[in-house]
Amino acid sequence: MKLVEPPSCTSASTIVFIGRNRRGQWVAQEQNGLYGGLFVNRAQALKYALFENGRQPETIIELSREIELDMHDSHRPASRSATGSPTELGRAL
């Protein structure tokens, strides 16, 4: 029997950002930093984001600029550029 961890999100309207970090790895992170991870490719980041947000692709936003995984402060926006300023949102999926 395969054990599957339940999704981390508690709200169906949770926004998940995906994009690349400065090292080229794919990042998926919930808007408040409640969950996230690093991935080898975009497909795996999307798969994770969909699992965590209850299979709602409309709440996943791909960023056009760098995003760094930050799991320390759940009140700071997850999308930060290398300079620390908020990034512009990319296209919605």
C-alpha positions as a Python dict, from the first residue, in 0.01 Angstrom:
ca = {
    (1, 'M'): (0, 0, 0),
    (2, 'K'): (139, 334, -106),
    (3, 'L'): (106, 614, 149),
    (4, 'V'): (24, 956, 8),
    (5, 'E'): (69, 1272, 210),
    (6, 'P'): (-246, 1489, 206),
    (7, 'P'): (-230, 1833, 44),
    (8, 'S'): (-89, 2108, 265),
    (9, 'C'): (-332, 2379, 165),
    (10, 'T'): (-645, 2453, 359),
    (11, 'S'): (-814, 2683, 110),
    (12, 'A'): (-918, 2613, -247),
    (13, 'S'): (-830, 2972, -344),
    (14, 'T'): (-463, 2942, -245),
    (15, 'I'): (-228, 3095, -504),
    (16, 'V'): (84, 2899, -595),
    (17, 'F'): (372, 3068, -777),
    (18, 'I'): (605, 2872, -1003),
    (19, 'G'): (919, 2988, -1179),
    (20, 'R'): (1294, 2948, -1192),
    (21, 'N'): (1543, 3055, -929),
    (22, 'R'): (1882, 3209, -1010),
    (23, 'R'): (2036, 2860, -1035),
    (24, 'G'): (1782, 2752, -1298),
    (25, 'Q'): (1589, 2518, -1070),
    (26, 'W'): (1211, 2527, -1081),
    (27, 'V'): (1039, 2658, -768),
    (28, 'A'): (679, 2611, -660),
    (29, 'Q'): (566, 2805, -354),
    (30, 'E'): (235, 2896, -196),
    (31, 'Q'): (182, 3274, -178),
    (32, 'N'): (229, 3287, 202),
    (33, 'G'): (516, 3040, 212),
    (34, 'L'): (308, 2764, 373),
    (35, 'Y'): (451, 2503, 137),
    (36, 'G'): (686, 2483, -155),
    (37, 'G'): (973, 2298, -313),
    (38, 'L'): (1252, 2284, -570),
    (39, 'F'): (1209, 2082, -888),
    (40, 'V'): (1420, 1966, -1182),
    (41, 'N'): (1165, 2072, -1443),
    (42, 'R'): (848, 2274, -1496),
    (43, 'A'): (628, 1966, -1529),
    (44, 'Q'): (721, 1845, -1181),
    (45, 'A'): (670, 2192, -1029),
    (46, 'L'): (323, 2206, -1188),
    (47, 'K'): (236, 1855, -1073),
    (48, 'Y'): (331, 1946, -715),
    (49, 'A'): (142, 2278, -727),
    (50, 'L'): (-172, 2106, -858),
    (51, 'F'): (-155, 1838, -590),
    (52, 'E'): (-110, 2093, -312),
    (53, 'N'): (-382, 2334, -427),
    (54, 'G'): (-652, 2074, -483),
    (55, 'R'): (-616, 2046, -863),
    (56, 'Q'): (-706, 2406, -943),
    (57, 'P'): (-486, 2523, -1233),
    (58, 'E'): (-645, 2868, -1232),
    (59, 'T'): (-473, 2943, -899),
    (60, 'I'): (-121, 2868, -1031),
    (61, 'I'): (77, 3165, -1160),
    (62, 'E'): (400, 3127, -1352),
    (63, 'L'): (639, 3414, -1285),
    (64, 'S'): (842, 3568, -1564),
    (65, 'R'): (1123, 3665, -1324),
    (66, 'E'): (1328, 3478, -1065),
    (67, 'I'): (1165, 3331, -758),
    (68, 'E'): (1359, 3201, -460),
    (69, 'L'): (1219, 2938, -228),
    (70, 'D'): (1162, 3103, 110),
    (71, 'M'): (1012, 2892, 386),
    (72, 'H'): (1113, 3118, 677),
    (73, 'D'): (850, 3392, 688),
    (74, 'S'): (493, 3303, 594),
    (75, 'H'): (387, 3672, 583),
    (76, 'R'): (640, 3785, 321),
    (77, 'P'): (543, 3742, -47),
    (78, 'A'): (693, 3430, -203),
    (79, 'S'): (787, 3604, -525),
    (80, 'R'): (1110, 3797, -478),
    (81, 'S'): (1372, 3876, -736),
    (82, 'A'): (1744, 3842, -678),
    (83, 'T'): (1749, 4206, -561),
    (84, 'G'): (1476, 4147, -305),
    (85, 'S'): (1210, 4357, -476),
    (86, 'P'): (873, 4204, -564),
    (87, 'T'): (860, 4053, -909),
    (88, 'E'): (601, 4113, -1173),
    (89, 'L'): (358, 3833, -1222),
    (90, 'G'): (395, 3630, -1535),
    (91, 'R'): (118, 3470, -1728),
    (92, 'A'): (-149, 3268, -1552),
    (93, 'L'): (-165, 2903, -1649),
}
